CSV table of C-alpha atoms in Angstrom, one decimal:
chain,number,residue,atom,x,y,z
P,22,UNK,CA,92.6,160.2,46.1
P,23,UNK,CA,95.2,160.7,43.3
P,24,UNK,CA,95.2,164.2,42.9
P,25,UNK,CA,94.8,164.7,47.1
P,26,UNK,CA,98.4,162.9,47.4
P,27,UNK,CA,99.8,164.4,44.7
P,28,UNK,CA,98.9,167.9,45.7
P,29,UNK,CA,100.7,166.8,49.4
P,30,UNK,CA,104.1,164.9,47.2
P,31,UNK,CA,104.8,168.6,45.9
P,32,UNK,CA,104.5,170.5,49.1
P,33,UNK,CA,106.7,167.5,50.8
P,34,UNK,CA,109.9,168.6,49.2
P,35,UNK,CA,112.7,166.7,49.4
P,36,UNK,CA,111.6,164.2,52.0
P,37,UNK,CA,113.6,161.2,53.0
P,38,UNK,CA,112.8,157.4,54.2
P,39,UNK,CA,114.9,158.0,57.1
P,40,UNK,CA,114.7,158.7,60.9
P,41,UNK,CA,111.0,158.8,62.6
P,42,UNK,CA,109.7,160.5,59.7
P,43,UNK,CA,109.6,159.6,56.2
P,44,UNK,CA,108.0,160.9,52.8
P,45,UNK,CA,104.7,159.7,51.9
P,46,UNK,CA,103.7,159.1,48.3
P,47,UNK,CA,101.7,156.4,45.6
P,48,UNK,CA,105.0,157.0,42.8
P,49,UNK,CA,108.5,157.4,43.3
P,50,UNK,CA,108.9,158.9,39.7
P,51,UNK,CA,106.7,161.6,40.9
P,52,UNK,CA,109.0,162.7,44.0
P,53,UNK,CA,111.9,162.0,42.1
P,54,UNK,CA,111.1,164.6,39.2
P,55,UNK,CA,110.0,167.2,42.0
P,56,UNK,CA,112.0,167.3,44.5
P,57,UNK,CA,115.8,167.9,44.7
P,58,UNK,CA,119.0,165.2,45.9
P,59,UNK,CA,117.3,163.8,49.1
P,60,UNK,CA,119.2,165.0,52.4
P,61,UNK,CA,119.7,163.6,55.9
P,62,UNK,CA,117.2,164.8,58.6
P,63,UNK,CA,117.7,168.0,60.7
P,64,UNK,CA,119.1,167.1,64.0
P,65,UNK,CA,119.3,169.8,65.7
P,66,UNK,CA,120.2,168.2,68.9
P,67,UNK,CA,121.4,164.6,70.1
P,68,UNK,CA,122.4,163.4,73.4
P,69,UNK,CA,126.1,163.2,74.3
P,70,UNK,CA,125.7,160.4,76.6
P,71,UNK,CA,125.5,157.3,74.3
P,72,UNK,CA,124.3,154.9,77.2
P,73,UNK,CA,121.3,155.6,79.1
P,74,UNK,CA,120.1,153.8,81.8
P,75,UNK,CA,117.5,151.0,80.8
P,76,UNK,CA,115.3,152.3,84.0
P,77,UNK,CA,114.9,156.0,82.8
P,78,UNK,CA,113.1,154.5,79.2
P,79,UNK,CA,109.8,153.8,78.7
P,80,UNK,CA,108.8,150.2,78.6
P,81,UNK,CA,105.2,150.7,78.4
P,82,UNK,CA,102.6,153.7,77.2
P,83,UNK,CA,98.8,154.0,77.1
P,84,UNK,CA,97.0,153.9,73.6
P,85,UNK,CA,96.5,157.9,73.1
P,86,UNK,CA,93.1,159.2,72.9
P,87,UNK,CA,92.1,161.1,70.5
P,88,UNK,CA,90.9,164.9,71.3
P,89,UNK,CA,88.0,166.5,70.9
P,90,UNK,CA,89.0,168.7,68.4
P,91,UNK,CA,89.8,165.9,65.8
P,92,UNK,CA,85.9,165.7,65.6
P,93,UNK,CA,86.1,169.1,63.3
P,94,UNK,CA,87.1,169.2,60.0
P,95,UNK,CA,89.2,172.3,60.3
P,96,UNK,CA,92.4,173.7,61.1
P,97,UNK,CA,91.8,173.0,64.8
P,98,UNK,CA,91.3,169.6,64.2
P,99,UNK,CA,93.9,168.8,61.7
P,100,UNK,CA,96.5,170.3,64.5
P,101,UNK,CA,95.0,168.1,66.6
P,102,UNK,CA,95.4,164.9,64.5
P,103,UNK,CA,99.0,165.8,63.7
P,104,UNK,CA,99.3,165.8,67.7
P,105,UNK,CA,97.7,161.9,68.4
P,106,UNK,CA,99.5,161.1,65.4
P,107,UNK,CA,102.4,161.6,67.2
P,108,UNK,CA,102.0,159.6,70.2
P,109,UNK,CA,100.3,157.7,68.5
P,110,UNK,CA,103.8,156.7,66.5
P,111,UNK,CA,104.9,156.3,69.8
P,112,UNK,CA,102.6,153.6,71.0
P,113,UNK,CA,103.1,152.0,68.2
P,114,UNK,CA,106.4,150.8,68.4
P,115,UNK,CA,106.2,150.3,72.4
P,116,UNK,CA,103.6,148.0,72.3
P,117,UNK,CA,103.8,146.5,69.0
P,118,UNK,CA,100.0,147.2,68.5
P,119,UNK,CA,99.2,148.2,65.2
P,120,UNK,CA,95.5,147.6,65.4
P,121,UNK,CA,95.3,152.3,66.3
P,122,UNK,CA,98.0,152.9,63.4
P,123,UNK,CA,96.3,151.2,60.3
P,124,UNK,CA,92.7,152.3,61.2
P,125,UNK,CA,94.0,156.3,60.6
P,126,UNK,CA,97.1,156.1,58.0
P,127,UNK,CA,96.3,156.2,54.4
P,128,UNK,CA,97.3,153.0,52.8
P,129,UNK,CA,99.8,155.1,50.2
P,130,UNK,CA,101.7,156.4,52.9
P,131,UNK,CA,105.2,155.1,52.5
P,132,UNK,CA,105.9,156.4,55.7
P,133,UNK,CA,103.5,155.0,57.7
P,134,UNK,CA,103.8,151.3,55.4
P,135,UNK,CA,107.9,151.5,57.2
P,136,UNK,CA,106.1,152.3,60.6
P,137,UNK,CA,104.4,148.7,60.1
P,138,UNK,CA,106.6,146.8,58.6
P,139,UNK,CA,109.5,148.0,61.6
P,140,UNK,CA,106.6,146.8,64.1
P,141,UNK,CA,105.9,143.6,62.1
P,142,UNK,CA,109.8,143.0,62.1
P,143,UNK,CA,110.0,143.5,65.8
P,144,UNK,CA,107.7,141.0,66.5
P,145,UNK,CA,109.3,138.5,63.7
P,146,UNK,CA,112.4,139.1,65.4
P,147,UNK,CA,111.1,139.0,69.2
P,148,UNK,CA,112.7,142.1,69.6
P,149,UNK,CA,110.9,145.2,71.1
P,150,UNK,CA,111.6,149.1,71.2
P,151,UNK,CA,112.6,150.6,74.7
P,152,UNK,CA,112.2,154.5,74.7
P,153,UNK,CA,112.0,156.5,72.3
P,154,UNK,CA,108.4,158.5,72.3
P,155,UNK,CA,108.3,161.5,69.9
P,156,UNK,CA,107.2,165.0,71.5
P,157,UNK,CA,105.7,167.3,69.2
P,158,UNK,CA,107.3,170.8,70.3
P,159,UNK,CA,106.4,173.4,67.9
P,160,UNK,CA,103.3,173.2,65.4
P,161,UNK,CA,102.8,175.7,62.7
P,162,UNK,CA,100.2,175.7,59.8
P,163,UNK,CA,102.0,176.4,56.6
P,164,UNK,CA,98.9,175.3,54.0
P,165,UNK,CA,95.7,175.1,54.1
P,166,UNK,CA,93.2,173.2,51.5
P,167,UNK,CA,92.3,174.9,48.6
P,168,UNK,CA,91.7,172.3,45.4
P,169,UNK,CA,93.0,169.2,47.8
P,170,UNK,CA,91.8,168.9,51.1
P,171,UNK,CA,95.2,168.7,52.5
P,172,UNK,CA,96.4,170.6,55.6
P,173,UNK,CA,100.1,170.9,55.5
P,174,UNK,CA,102.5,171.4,58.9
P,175,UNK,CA,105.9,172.1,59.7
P,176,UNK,CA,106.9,171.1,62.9
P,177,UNK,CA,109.6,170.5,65.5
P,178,UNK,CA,110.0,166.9,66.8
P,179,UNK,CA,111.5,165.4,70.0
P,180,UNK,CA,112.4,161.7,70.4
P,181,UNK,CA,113.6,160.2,73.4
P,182,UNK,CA,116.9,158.1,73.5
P,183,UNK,CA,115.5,154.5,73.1
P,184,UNK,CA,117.4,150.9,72.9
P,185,UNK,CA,116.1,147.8,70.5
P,186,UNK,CA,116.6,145.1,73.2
P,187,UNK,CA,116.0,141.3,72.6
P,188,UNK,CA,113.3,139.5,73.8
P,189,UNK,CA,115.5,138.2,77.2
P,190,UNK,CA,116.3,142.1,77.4
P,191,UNK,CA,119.5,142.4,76.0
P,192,UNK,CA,120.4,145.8,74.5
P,193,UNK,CA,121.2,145.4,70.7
P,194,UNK,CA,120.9,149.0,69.4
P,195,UNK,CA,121.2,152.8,71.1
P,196,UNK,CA,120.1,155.9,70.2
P,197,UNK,CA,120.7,159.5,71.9
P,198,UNK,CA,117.7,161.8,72.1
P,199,UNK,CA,117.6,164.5,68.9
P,200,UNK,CA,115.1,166.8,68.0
P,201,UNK,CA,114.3,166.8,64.3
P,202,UNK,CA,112.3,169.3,62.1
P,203,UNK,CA,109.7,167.7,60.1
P,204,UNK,CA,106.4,168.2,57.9
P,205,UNK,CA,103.3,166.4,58.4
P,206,UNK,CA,100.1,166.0,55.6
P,207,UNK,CA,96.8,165.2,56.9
P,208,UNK,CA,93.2,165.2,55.5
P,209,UNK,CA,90.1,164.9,56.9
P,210,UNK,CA,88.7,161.6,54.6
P,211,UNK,CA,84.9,159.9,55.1
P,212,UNK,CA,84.3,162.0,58.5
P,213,UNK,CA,88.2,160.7,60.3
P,214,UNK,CA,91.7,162.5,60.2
P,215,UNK,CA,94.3,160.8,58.3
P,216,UNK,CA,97.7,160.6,58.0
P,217,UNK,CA,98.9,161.4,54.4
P,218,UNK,CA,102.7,162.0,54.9
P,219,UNK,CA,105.3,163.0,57.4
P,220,UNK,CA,108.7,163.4,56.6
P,221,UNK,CA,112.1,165.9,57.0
P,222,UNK,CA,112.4,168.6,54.7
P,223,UNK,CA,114.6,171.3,53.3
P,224,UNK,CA,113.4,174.4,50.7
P,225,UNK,CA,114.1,174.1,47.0
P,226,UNK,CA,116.6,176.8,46.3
């Protein structure tokens, strides 16, 4: 497991706890000592319209099912997972169910441990996400496994504006719609995909 995640830490370069996505990782000493001064997230575009209306958001999405091709332990099938990973995310936070999301992150992923803890806190708070599903619009292979068993993915991201509202429906927070560029680790582990990292990036120089 050790040397799988830290074989994914160095081709996560300078990820970030920020956003939708987030670096993944057992040791912050590690990412600290191979990666340079974190930056923000790529936004490459964001919705000038700060209010949109509550009817146009999504209260409500199905539990994504998983493709066929996530039944193959190969490049085809770690695309695919990186895919229902993705609305999966989405899900997620609409419904508050995190039942889908534990079963298929790995339990070092700091990441996906935010992803939970937001949900947990939403519930805590009787607060719930409106909007906001993430739309996976380009997909391209960068790595595949050679001593680790890590596929490696850089990708382009669309979320949806979304509100937090309160739990009598008030609108506490907004957010515009952005498209962000990302990378996403996943390895096929005791015959399932999981979800080793996802997080923004930039190049070392």
């Amino acid at each position: 497991m050790g040397s799988r995640l830290l074989a994914a830490r160095h081709a996560l370069i300078s990820l970030v706890l920020v956003g939708s996505l987030a670096a993944c990782g057992d040791d912050a000493e590690v990412a600290a000592t191979t990666a340079p001064e974190p930056t923000a997230p790529t936004a490459t575009e964001e919705s000038s319209d700060p209010t949109s209306s509550p009817t146009a958001l999504a209260t409500a999405v199905p539990l994504p099912v998983m493709p066929p091709e996530m039944a193959n332990n190969d490049a085809a099938g770690a695309e695919a997972a990186v895919g229902y990973f993705v609305d999966l995310y989405g899900y997620t936070k609409l419904s508050r169910d995190l039942s889908s999301w534990i079963e298929v992150v790995d339990s070092d992923c700091v990441f996906c441990a935010s992803v939970t803890q937001s949900v947990e806190e939403l519930v805590a708070e009787d607060r719930s996400q409106v909007g906001g599903l993430l739309r996976l619009e380009k997909i391209v292979l960068i790595s595949e496994p050679s001593e680790s068993d890590t596929y490696l993915f850089d990708t382009v991201v669309r979320q949806e504006p979304f509100e937090i509202r309160s739990g009598e429906g008030a609108s506490i927070e907004s957010y515009g719609e952005s498209v962000t560029t990302g990378r996403f680790a996943v390895s096929y582990i005791d015959g399932r995909w999981r979800l080793l990292a996802a997080g923004t990036h930039s190049s070392e120089e």
